[in-house]
């Protein structure tokens, strides 16, 4: 949440040390798709409250994670059989 908050609200957001150019141990690549969705929401609805954006980010990431895990389990079942996948 902190890097996305920093990208959306640069004046009030805080950048964590993992993303600073000095250390750069994490990448912004996973944040860019979420940022594009949120910027569309912000433009269409005006700037909503930050708590709304926080839960929207959590919702988008949880849906993405659930779909990715379901596809992973399905591929494991296809390759190794259902007794291994479940």
Backbone as XML, in Angstrom:
<?xml version="1.0"?>
<chain id="A" units="angstrom">
  <residue number="1" name="UNK">
    <atom name="N" x="0.806" y="-1.189" z="0.000"/>
    <atom name="CA" x="0.000" y="0.000" z="0.000"/>
    <atom name="C" x="0.849" y="1.253" z="0.000"/>
  </residue>
  <residue number="2" name="UNK">
    <atom name="N" x="1.956" y="1.267" z="0.729"/>
    <atom name="CA" x="2.754" y="2.490" z="0.832"/>
    <atom name="C" x="3.298" y="2.966" z="-0.518"/>
  </residue>
  <residue number="3" name="UNK">
    <atom name="N" x="3.887" y="2.088" z="-1.358"/>
    <atom name="CA" x="4.371" y="2.584" z="-2.647"/>
    <atom name="C" x="3.254" y="3.084" z="-3.560"/>
  </residue>
  <residue number="4" name="UNK">
    <atom name="N" x="2.110" y="2.401" z="-3.544"/>
    <atom name="CA" x="0.984" y="2.841" z="-4.354"/>
    <atom name="C" x="0.439" y="4.171" z="-3.845"/>
  </residue>
  <residue number="5" name="UNK">
    <atom name="N" x="0.369" y="4.309" z="-2.541"/>
    <atom name="CA" x="-0.063" y="5.572" z="-1.936"/>
    <atom name="C" x="0.901" y="6.691" z="-2.314"/>
  </residue>
  <residue number="6" name="UNK">
    <atom name="N" x="2.177" y="6.385" z="-2.325"/>
    <atom name="CA" x="3.183" y="7.379" z="-2.707"/>
    <atom name="C" x="3.004" y="7.806" z="-4.163"/>
  </residue>
  <residue number="7" name="UNK">
    <atom name="N" x="2.681" y="6.834" z="-5.039"/>
    <atom name="CA" x="2.508" y="7.165" z="-6.451"/>
    <atom name="C" x="1.217" y="7.943" z="-6.705"/>
  </residue>
  <residue number="8" name="UNK">
    <atom name="N" x="0.172" y="7.653" z="-5.950"/>
    <atom name="CA" x="-1.092" y="8.362" z="-6.133"/>
    <atom name="C" x="-1.091" y="9.740" z="-5.486"/>
  </residue>
  <residue number="9" name="UNK">
    <atom name="N" x="-0.556" y="9.831" z="-4.288"/>
    <atom name="CA" x="-0.579" y="11.074" z="-3.525"/>
    <atom name="C" x="0.855" y="11.448" z="-3.155"/>
  </residue>
  <residue number="10" name="UNK">
    <atom name="N" x="1.617" y="11.898" z="-4.115"/>
    <atom name="CA" x="3.046" y="12.167" z="-3.887"/>
    <atom name="C" x="3.264" y="13.222" z="-2.808"/>
  </residue>
  <residue number="11" name="UNK">
    <atom name="N" x="2.322" y="14.118" z="-2.665"/>
    <atom name="CA" x="2.529" y="15.174" z="-1.664"/>
    <atom name="C" x="2.341" y="14.663" z="-0.237"/>
  </residue>
  <residue number="12" name="UNK">
    <atom name="N" x="1.487" y="13.655" z="-0.042"/>
    <atom name="CA" x="1.255" y="13.148" z="1.308"/>
    <atom name="C" x="1.732" y="11.719" z="1.503"/>
  </residue>
  <residue number="13" name="UNK">
    <atom name="N" x="2.038" y="11.023" z="0.411"/>
    <atom name="CA" x="2.482" y="9.639" z="0.528"/>
    <atom name="C" x="3.933" y="9.560" z="0.974"/>
  </residue>
  <residue number="14" name="UNK">
    <atom name="N" x="4.293" y="8.389" z="1.479"/>
    <atom name="CA" x="5.658" y="8.186" z="1.945"/>
    <atom name="C" x="6.289" y="7.044" z="1.140"/>
  </residue>
  <residue number="15" name="UNK">
    <atom name="N" x="7.522" y="7.228" z="0.752"/>
    <atom name="CA" x="8.224" y="6.197" z="0.009"/>
    <atom name="C" x="8.998" y="5.330" z="0.998"/>
  </residue>
  <residue number="16" name="UNK">
    <atom name="N" x="8.828" y="4.016" z="0.878"/>
    <atom name="CA" x="9.556" y="3.113" z="1.757"/>
    <atom name="C" x="10.967" y="2.916" z="1.243"/>
  </residue>
  <residue number="17" name="UNK">
    <atom name="N" x="11.853" y="2.497" z="2.113"/>
    <atom name="CA" x="13.265" y="2.425" z="1.750"/>
    <atom name="C" x="13.540" y="1.361" z="0.690"/>
  </residue>
  <residue number="18" name="UNK">
    <atom name="N" x="12.692" y="0.325" z="0.588"/>
    <atom name="CA" x="12.944" y="-0.730" z="-0.401"/>
    <atom name="C" x="12.837" y="-0.221" z="-1.832"/>
  </residue>
  <residue number="19" name="UNK">
    <atom name="N" x="12.056" y="0.827" z="-2.040"/>
    <atom name="CA" x="11.815" y="1.337" z="-3.383"/>
    <atom name="C" x="12.687" y="2.532" z="-3.746"/>
  </residue>
  <residue number="20" name="UNK">
    <atom name="N" x="13.469" y="3.044" z="-2.819"/>
    <atom name="CA" x="14.289" y="4.205" z="-3.123"/>
    <atom name="C" x="15.370" y="3.837" z="-4.135"/>
  </residue>
  <residue number="21" name="UNK">
    <atom name="N" x="15.775" y="4.770" z="-4.957"/>
    <atom name="CA" x="16.823" y="4.480" z="-5.943"/>
    <atom name="C" x="18.144" y="4.046" z="-5.300"/>
  </residue>
  <residue number="22" name="UNK">
    <atom name="N" x="18.369" y="4.454" z="-4.078"/>
    <atom name="CA" x="19.616" y="4.086" z="-3.404"/>
    <atom name="C" x="19.696" y="2.577" z="-3.157"/>
  </residue>
  <residue number="23" name="UNK">
    <atom name="N" x="18.596" y="1.963" z="-2.715"/>
    <atom name="CA" x="18.592" y="0.525" z="-2.420"/>
    <atom name="C" x="17.960" y="-0.280" z="-3.550"/>
  </residue>
  <residue number="24" name="UNK">
    <atom name="N" x="16.787" y="0.115" z="-4.006"/>
    <atom name="CA" x="16.082" y="-0.488" z="-5.149"/>
    <atom name="C" x="16.038" y="-2.008" z="-5.079"/>
  </residue>
  <residue number="25" name="UNK">
    <atom name="N" x="15.595" y="-2.555" z="-3.942"/>
    <atom name="CA" x="15.496" y="-4.007" z="-3.846"/>
    <atom name="C" x="14.116" y="-4.508" z="-4.254"/>
  </residue>
  <residue number="26" name="UNK">
    <atom name="N" x="13.183" y="-3.610" z="-4.488"/>
    <atom name="CA" x="11.858" y="-3.988" z="-4.971"/>
    <atom name="C" x="11.553" y="-3.199" z="-6.232"/>
  </residue>
  <residue number="27" name="UNK">
    <atom name="N" x="10.616" y="-3.725" z="-7.014"/>
    <atom name="CA" x="10.264" y="-3.077" z="-8.270"/>
    <atom name="C" x="8.842" y="-2.532" z="-8.213"/>
  </residue>
  <residue number="28" name="UNK">
    <atom name="N" x="8.592" y="-1.546" z="-9.025"/>
    <atom name="CA" x="7.262" y="-0.970" z="-9.129"/>
    <atom name="C" x="6.394" y="-1.704" z="-10.146"/>
  </residue>
  <residue number="29" name="UNK">
    <atom name="N" x="6.898" y="-2.740" z="-10.784"/>
    <atom name="CA" x="6.172" y="-3.389" z="-11.878"/>
    <atom name="C" x="4.851" y="-4.009" z="-11.444"/>
  </residue>
  <residue number="30" name="UNK">
    <atom name="N" x="4.751" y="-4.505" z="-10.221"/>
    <atom name="CA" x="3.481" y="-5.079" z="-9.789"/>
    <atom name="C" x="2.484" y="-4.015" z="-9.377"/>
  </residue>
  <residue number="31" name="UNK">
    <atom name="N" x="2.934" y="-2.807" z="-9.176"/>
    <atom name="CA" x="2.056" y="-1.725" z="-8.750"/>
    <atom name="C" x="1.400" y="-1.027" z="-9.942"/>
  </residue>
  <residue number="32" name="UNK">
    <atom name="N" x="2.046" y="-1.036" z="-11.086"/>
    <atom name="CA" x="1.567" y="-0.282" z="-12.243"/>
    <atom name="C" x="0.167" y="-0.714" z="-12.688"/>
  </residue>
  <residue number="33" name="UNK">
    <atom name="N" x="-0.157" y="-2.031" z="-12.781"/>
    <atom name="CA" x="-1.541" y="-2.373" z="-13.159"/>
    <atom name="C" x="-2.577" y="-1.881" z="-12.152"/>
  </residue>
  <residue number="34" name="UNK">
    <atom name="N" x="-2.278" y="-1.989" z="-10.878"/>
    <atom name="CA" x="-3.204" y="-1.506" z="-9.855"/>
    <atom name="C" x="-3.327" y="0.006" z="-9.936"/>
  </residue>
  <residue number="35" name="UNK">
    <atom name="N" x="-2.226" y="0.677" z="-10.199"/>
    <atom name="CA" x="-2.242" y="2.131" z="-10.332"/>
    <atom name="C" x="-3.113" y="2.561" z="-11.504"/>
  </residue>
  <residue number="36" name="UNK">
    <atom name="N" x="-3.054" y="1.833" z="-12.622"/>
    <atom name="CA" x="-3.876" y="2.207" z="-13.769"/>
    <atom name="C" x="-5.365" y="2.042" z="-13.460"/>
  </residue>
  <residue number="37" name="UNK">
    <atom name="N" x="-5.723" y="0.997" z="-12.712"/>
    <atom name="CA" x="-7.122" y="0.816" z="-12.322"/>
    <atom name="C" x="-7.558" y="1.934" z="-11.381"/>
  </residue>
  <residue number="38" name="UNK">
    <atom name="N" x="-6.740" y="2.218" z="-10.398"/>
    <atom name="CA" x="-7.107" y="3.246" z="-9.419"/>
    <atom name="C" x="-7.159" y="4.634" z="-10.026"/>
  </residue>
  <residue number="39" name="UNK">
    <atom name="N" x="-6.268" y="4.927" z="-10.953"/>
    <atom name="CA" x="-6.314" y="6.257" z="-11.562"/>
    <atom name="C" x="-7.589" y="6.425" z="-12.375"/>
  </residue>
  <residue number="40" name="UNK">
    <atom name="N" x="-8.086" y="5.345" z="-12.982"/>
    <atom name="CA" x="-9.371" y="5.401" z="-13.675"/>
    <atom name="C" x="-10.516" y="5.649" z="-12.711"/>
  </residue>
  <residue number="41" name="UNK">
    <atom name="N" x="-10.464" y="4.999" z="-11.553"/>
    <atom name="CA" x="-11.497" y="5.203" z="-10.531"/>
    <atom name="C" x="-11.451" y="6.636" z="-10.014"/>
  </residue>
  <residue number="42" name="UNK">
    <atom name="N" x="-10.257" y="7.138" z="-9.783"/>
    <atom name="CA" x="-10.114" y="8.498" z="-9.273"/>
    <atom name="C" x="-10.649" y="9.514" z="-10.277"/>
  </residue>
  <residue number="43" name="UNK">
    <atom name="N" x="-10.360" y="9.289" z="-11.577"/>
    <atom name="CA" x="-10.837" y="10.229" z="-12.595"/>
    <atom name="C" x="-12.353" y="10.175" z="-12.740"/>
  </residue>
  <residue number="44" name="UNK">
    <atom name="N" x="-12.932" y="8.979" z="-12.639"/>
    <atom name="CA" x="-14.376" y="8.868" z="-12.840"/>
    <atom name="C" x="-15.181" y="9.310" z="-11.622"/>
  </residue>
  <residue number="45" name="UNK">
    <atom name="N" x="-14.641" y="9.125" z="-10.426"/>
    <atom name="CA" x="-15.395" y="9.433" z="-9.210"/>
    <atom name="C" x="-14.889" y="10.673" z="-8.489"/>
  </residue>
  <residue number="46" name="UNK">
    <atom name="N" x="-13.899" y="11.303" z="-9.007"/>
    <atom name="CA" x="-13.257" y="12.354" z="-8.234"/>
    <atom name="C" x="-12.299" y="11.669" z="-7.272"/>
  </residue>
  <residue number="47" name="UNK">
    <atom name="N" x="-11.691" y="12.383" z="-6.406"/>
    <atom name="CA" x="-10.759" y="11.759" z="-5.461"/>
    <atom name="C" x="-11.559" y="11.231" z="-4.279"/>
  </residue>
  <residue number="48" name="UNK">
    <atom name="N" x="-11.716" y="9.896" z="-4.205"/>
    <atom name="CA" x="-12.440" y="9.348" z="-3.055"/>
    <atom name="C" x="-11.582" y="9.373" z="-1.799"/>
  </residue>
  <residue number="49" name="UNK">
    <atom name="N" x="-12.177" y="8.990" z="-0.711"/>
    <atom name="CA" x="-11.428" y="8.945" z="0.533"/>
    <atom name="C" x="-10.344" y="7.878" z="0.449"/>
  </residue>
  <residue number="50" name="UNK">
    <atom name="N" x="-9.287" y="8.098" z="1.182"/>
    <atom name="CA" x="-8.160" y="7.166" z="1.140"/>
    <atom name="C" x="-8.529" y="5.792" z="1.663"/>
  </residue>
  <residue number="51" name="UNK">
    <atom name="N" x="-9.460" y="5.717" z="2.594"/>
    <atom name="CA" x="-9.869" y="4.422" z="3.127"/>
    <atom name="C" x="-10.573" y="3.609" z="2.044"/>
  </residue>
  <residue number="52" name="UNK">
    <atom name="N" x="-11.335" y="4.274" z="1.187"/>
    <atom name="CA" x="-11.969" y="3.600" z="0.057"/>
    <atom name="C" x="-10.909" y="3.042" z="-0.886"/>
  </residue>
  <residue number="53" name="UNK">
    <atom name="N" x="-9.907" y="3.839" z="-1.192"/>
    <atom name="CA" x="-8.828" y="3.367" z="-2.066"/>
    <atom name="C" x="-8.066" y="2.219" z="-1.437"/>
  </residue>
  <residue number="54" name="UNK">
    <atom name="N" x="-7.863" y="2.270" z="-0.134"/>
    <atom name="CA" x="-7.161" y="1.190" z="0.550"/>
    <atom name="C" x="-7.902" y="-0.129" z="0.375"/>
  </residue>
  <residue number="55" name="UNK">
    <atom name="N" x="-9.218" y="-0.109" z="0.609"/>
    <atom name="CA" x="-9.984" y="-1.339" z="0.474"/>
    <atom name="C" x="-10.148" y="-1.751" z="-0.980"/>
  </residue>
  <residue number="56" name="UNK">
    <atom name="N" x="-10.175" y="-0.794" z="-1.896"/>
    <atom name="CA" x="-10.215" y="-1.130" z="-3.316"/>
    <atom name="C" x="-8.936" y="-1.839" z="-3.744"/>
  </residue>
  <residue number="57" name="UNK">
    <atom name="N" x="-7.804" y="-1.363" z="-3.268"/>
    <atom name="CA" x="-6.533" y="-2.020" z="-3.566"/>
    <atom name="C" x="-6.536" y="-3.437" z="-3.009"/>
  </residue>
  <residue number="58" name="UNK">
    <atom name="N" x="-6.986" y="-3.591" z="-1.783"/>
    <atom name="CA" x="-7.053" y="-4.928" z="-1.170"/>
    <atom name="C" x="-7.966" y="-5.849" z="-1.971"/>
  </residue>
  <residue number="59" name="UNK">
    <atom name="N" x="-9.093" y="-5.321" z="-2.443"/>
    <atom name="CA" x="-10.031" y="-6.115" z="-3.228"/>
    <atom name="C" x="-9.424" y="-6.557" z="-4.548"/>
  </residue>
  <residue number="60" name="UNK">
    <atom name="N" x="-8.791" y="-5.631" z="-5.262"/>
    <atom name="CA" x="-8.178" y="-5.954" z="-6.554"/>
    <atom name="C" x="-7.072" y="-6.992" z="-6.376"/>
  </residue>
  <residue number="61" name="UNK">
    <atom name="N" x="-6.225" y="-6.804" z="-5.381"/>
    <atom name="CA" x="-5.141" y="-7.761" z="-5.159"/>
    <atom name="C" x="-5.662" y="-9.117" z="-4.708"/>
  </residue>
  <residue number="62" name="UNK">
    <atom name="N" x="-6.726" y="-9.154" z="-3.907"/>
    <atom name="CA" x="-7.264" y="-10.441" z="-3.472"/>
    <atom name="C" x="-7.919" y="-11.196" z="-4.619"/>
  </residue>
  <residue number="63" name="UNK">
    <atom name="N" x="-8.619" y="-10.498" z="-5.497"/>
    <atom name="CA" x="-9.209" y="-11.155" z="-6.668"/>
    <atom name="C" x="-8.115" y="-11.697" z="-7.571"/>
  </residue>
  <residue number="64" name="UNK">
    <atom name="N" x="-7.093" y="-10.903" z="-7.816"/>
    <atom name="CA" x="-5.976" y="-11.356" z="-8.643"/>
    <atom name="C" x="-5.304" y="-12.587" z="-8.026"/>
  </residue>
  <residue number="65" name="UNK">
    <atom name="N" x="-5.082" y="-12.559" z="-6.733"/>
    <atom name="CA" x="-4.443" y="-13.686" z="-6.048"/>
    <atom name="C" x="-5.306" y="-14.938" z="-6.108"/>
  </residue>
  <residue number="66" name="UNK">
    <atom name="N" x="-6.608" y="-14.790" z="-5.927"/>
    <atom name="CA" x="-7.511" y="-15.941" z="-5.966"/>
    <atom name="C" x="-7.549" y="-16.570" z="-7.353"/>
  </residue>
  <residue number="67" name="UNK">
    <atom name="N" x="-7.603" y="-15.748" z="-8.385"/>
    <atom name="CA" x="-7.607" y="-16.266" z="-9.750"/>
    <atom name="C" x="-6.283" y="-16.953" z="-10.066"/>
  </residue>
  <residue number="68" name="UNK">
    <atom name="N" x="-5.182" y="-16.336" z="-9.662"/>
    <atom name="CA" x="-3.869" y="-16.941" z="-9.922"/>
    <atom name="C" x="-3.725" y="-18.271" z="-9.199"/>
  </residue>
  <residue number="69" name="UNK">
    <atom name="N" x="-4.163" y="-18.355" z="-7.965"/>
    <atom name="CA" x="-4.050" y="-19.608" z="-7.225"/>
    <atom name="C" x="-4.967" y="-20.681" z="-7.798"/>
  </residue>
  <residue number="70" name="UNK">
    <atom name="N" x="-6.165" y="-20.316" z="-8.215"/>
    <atom name="CA" x="-7.076" y="-21.289" z="-8.824"/>
    <atom name="C" x="-6.494" y="-21.845" z="-10.118"/>
  </residue>
  <residue number="71" name="UNK">
    <atom name="N" x="-5.897" y="-20.994" z="-10.915"/>
    <atom name="CA" x="-5.261" y="-21.468" z="-12.159"/>
    <atom name="C" x="-4.052" y="-22.340" z="-11.864"/>
  </residue>
  <residue number="72" name="UNK">
    <atom name="N" x="-3.321" y="-22.018" z="-10.823"/>
    <atom name="CA" x="-2.174" y="-22.822" z="-10.431"/>
    <atom name="C" x="-2.619" y="-24.224" z="-10.010"/>
  </residue>
  <residue number="73" name="UNK">
    <atom name="N" x="-3.652" y="-24.293" z="-9.165"/>
    <atom name="CA" x="-4.150" y="-25.594" z="-8.705"/>
    <atom name="C" x="-4.687" y="-26.403" z="-9.878"/>
  </residue>
  <residue number="74" name="UNK">
    <atom name="N" x="-5.397" y="-25.743" z="-10.784"/>
    <atom name="CA" x="-5.924" y="-26.444" z="-11.953"/>
    <atom name="C" x="-4.810" y="-27.002" z="-12.816"/>
  </residue>
  <residue number="75" name="UNK">
    <atom name="N" x="-3.748" y="-26.239" z="-13.001"/>
    <atom name="CA" x="-2.635" y="-26.743" z="-13.817"/>
    <atom name="C" x="-1.900" y="-27.883" z="-13.114"/>
  </residue>
  <residue number="76" name="UNK">
    <atom name="N" x="-1.775" y="-27.821" z="-11.810"/>
    <atom name="CA" x="-1.168" y="-28.927" z="-11.056"/>
    <atom name="C" x="-2.019" y="-30.187" z="-11.196"/>
  </residue>
  <residue number="77" name="UNK">
    <atom name="N" x="-3.328" y="-30.034" z="-11.102"/>
    <atom name="CA" x="-4.225" y="-31.182" z="-11.270"/>
    <atom name="C" x="-4.127" y="-31.766" z="-12.671"/>
  </residue>
  <residue number="78" name="UNK">
    <atom name="N" x="-4.003" y="-30.910" z="-13.674"/>
    <atom name="CA" x="-3.879" y="-31.394" z="-15.052"/>
    <atom name="C" x="-2.567" y="-32.129" z="-15.274"/>
  </residue>
  <residue number="79" name="UNK">
    <atom name="N" x="-1.507" y="-31.668" z="-14.659"/>
    <atom name="CA" x="-0.194" y="-32.275" z="-14.878"/>
    <atom name="C" x="0.004" y="-33.523" z="-14.027"/>
  </residue>
  <residue number="80" name="UNK">
    <atom name="N" x="-0.310" y="-33.440" z="-12.735"/>
    <atom name="CA" x="0.027" y="-34.510" z="-11.803"/>
    <atom name="C" x="-1.173" y="-35.332" z="-11.339"/>
  </residue>
  <residue number="81" name="UNK">
    <atom name="N" x="-2.379" y="-34.893" z="-11.629"/>
    <atom name="CA" x="-3.563" y="-35.615" z="-11.186"/>
    <atom name="C" x="-4.249" y="-34.917" z="-10.030"/>
  </residue>
  <residue number="82" name="UNK">
    <atom name="N" x="-5.540" y="-35.200" z="-9.878"/>
    <atom name="CA" x="-6.321" y="-34.500" z="-8.856"/>
    <atom name="C" x="-5.933" y="-34.867" z="-7.428"/>
  </residue>
  <residue number="83" name="UNK">
    <atom name="N" x="-5.425" y="-36.079" z="-7.226"/>
    <atom name="CA" x="-5.046" y="-36.449" z="-5.856"/>
    <atom name="C" x="-3.843" y="-35.638" z="-5.357"/>
  </residue>
  <residue number="84" name="UNK">
    <atom name="N" x="-3.021" y="-35.147" z="-6.267"/>
    <atom name="CA" x="-1.884" y="-34.299" z="-5.880"/>
    <atom name="C" x="-2.340" y="-32.852" z="-5.732"/>
  </residue>
  <residue number="85" name="UNK">
    <atom name="N" x="-3.199" y="-32.387" z="-6.632"/>
    <atom name="CA" x="-3.609" y="-30.983" z="-6.641"/>
    <atom name="C" x="-4.450" y="-30.580" z="-5.459"/>
  </residue>
  <residue number="86" name="UNK">
    <atom name="N" x="-5.246" y="-31.490" z="-4.948"/>
    <atom name="CA" x="-6.106" y="-31.160" z="-3.819"/>
    <atom name="C" x="-5.613" y="-31.909" z="-2.622"/>
  </residue>
</chain>
